[in-house]
C-alpha positions as a LaTeX table, in Angstrom:
\begin{tabular}{lrrr}
\hline
Residue & $x$ (\AA) & $y$ (\AA) & $z$ (\AA) \\
\hline
Unk1 & $-5.63$ & $-2.33$ & 29.05 \\
Unk2 & $-7.35$ & 1.30 & 28.17 \\
Unk3 & $-9.13$ & 1.60 & 24.72 \\
Unk4 & $-6.64$ & 3.88 & 23.86 \\
Unk5 & $-3.65$ & 1.08 & 24.55 \\
Unk6 & $-5.81$ & $-1.23$ & 22.45 \\
Unk7 & $-5.99$ & 0.96 & 19.86 \\
Unk8 & $-1.83$ & 1.57 & 19.79 \\
Unk9 & $-1.22$ & $-2.30$ & 20.29 \\
Unk10 & $-3.69$ & $-3.13$ & 17.62 \\
Unk11 & $-2.03$ & $-0.39$ & 15.10 \\
Unk12 & 1.11 & $-1.58$ & 16.17 \\
Unk13 & 0.39 & $-5.36$ & 14.96 \\
Unk14 & $-1.18$ & $-4.04$ & 11.93 \\
Unk15 & 2.24 & $-1.97$ & 10.73 \\
Unk16 & 4.32 & $-5.29$ & 11.74 \\
Unk17 & 2.30 & $-7.61$ & 9.55 \\
Unk18 & 2.60 & $-5.07$ & 6.77 \\
Unk19 & 6.23 & $-5.14$ & 7.45 \\
Unk20 & 6.31 & $-9.09$ & 7.21 \\
Unk21 & 4.26 & $-9.09$ & 4.01 \\
Unk22 & 6.88 & $-6.28$ & 2.49 \\
Unk23 & 9.81 & $-8.58$ & 3.58 \\
Unk24 & 8.21 & $-12.10$ & 1.87 \\
Unk25 & 7.50 & $-9.77$ & $-1.25$ \\
Unk26 & 11.53 & $-8.54$ & $-0.99$ \\
Unk27 & 12.49 & $-12.56$ & $-0.64$ \\
Unk28 & 10.18 & $-13.73$ & $-3.39$ \\
Unk29 & 11.31 & $-10.87$ & $-5.97$ \\
Unk30 & 8.01 & $-9.49$ & $-6.47$ \\
Unk31 & 8.87 & $-5.79$ & $-6.60$ \\
Unk32 & 9.50 & $-2.87$ & $-8.87$ \\
Unk33 & 11.01 & 0.20 & $-8.95$ \\
Unk34 & 9.96 & 3.54 & $-7.96$ \\
Unk35 & 10.05 & 4.94 & $-11.57$ \\
Unk36 & 7.98 & 2.40 & $-12.72$ \\
Unk37 & 5.45 & 1.95 & $-9.74$ \\
Unk38 & 4.86 & 5.42 & $-10.40$ \\
Unk39 & 4.22 & 5.32 & $-13.95$ \\
Unk40 & 1.87 & 2.48 & $-13.91$ \\
Unk41 & $-0.28$ & 4.33 & $-11.17$ \\
Unk42 & $-0.23$ & 7.96 & $-13.41$ \\
Unk43 & $-1.44$ & 5.82 & $-16.37$ \\
Unk44 & $-4.34$ & 4.42 & $-14.22$ \\
Unk45 & $-5.55$ & 7.29 & $-12.93$ \\
Unk46 & $-5.06$ & 8.60 & $-15.85$ \\
Unk47 & $-7.43$ & 6.79 & $-17.67$ \\
Unk48 & $-10.10$ & 6.73 & $-14.76$ \\
Unk49 & $-10.22$ & 10.10 & $-14.80$ \\
Unk50 & $-10.62$ & 10.09 & $-18.88$ \\
Unk51 & $-13.68$ & 7.67 & $-17.99$ \\
Unk52 & $-15.28$ & 10.05 & $-15.15$ \\
Unk53 & $-15.33$ & 12.97 & $-18.03$ \\
Unk54 & $-18.05$ & 11.76 & $-19.88$ \\
\hline
\end{tabular}
């Protein structure tokens, strides 16, 4: 197996693992709406930005 094939296979495996995690989160109800997620992310980075402007 070439190094390129190995890397491609490893990337695909990682992607499938991420999909599996996402499916389990959906089944468990551990999700939030896009608007809520964006608002929380903006607040988080806004606070971090303010701390770094000292």
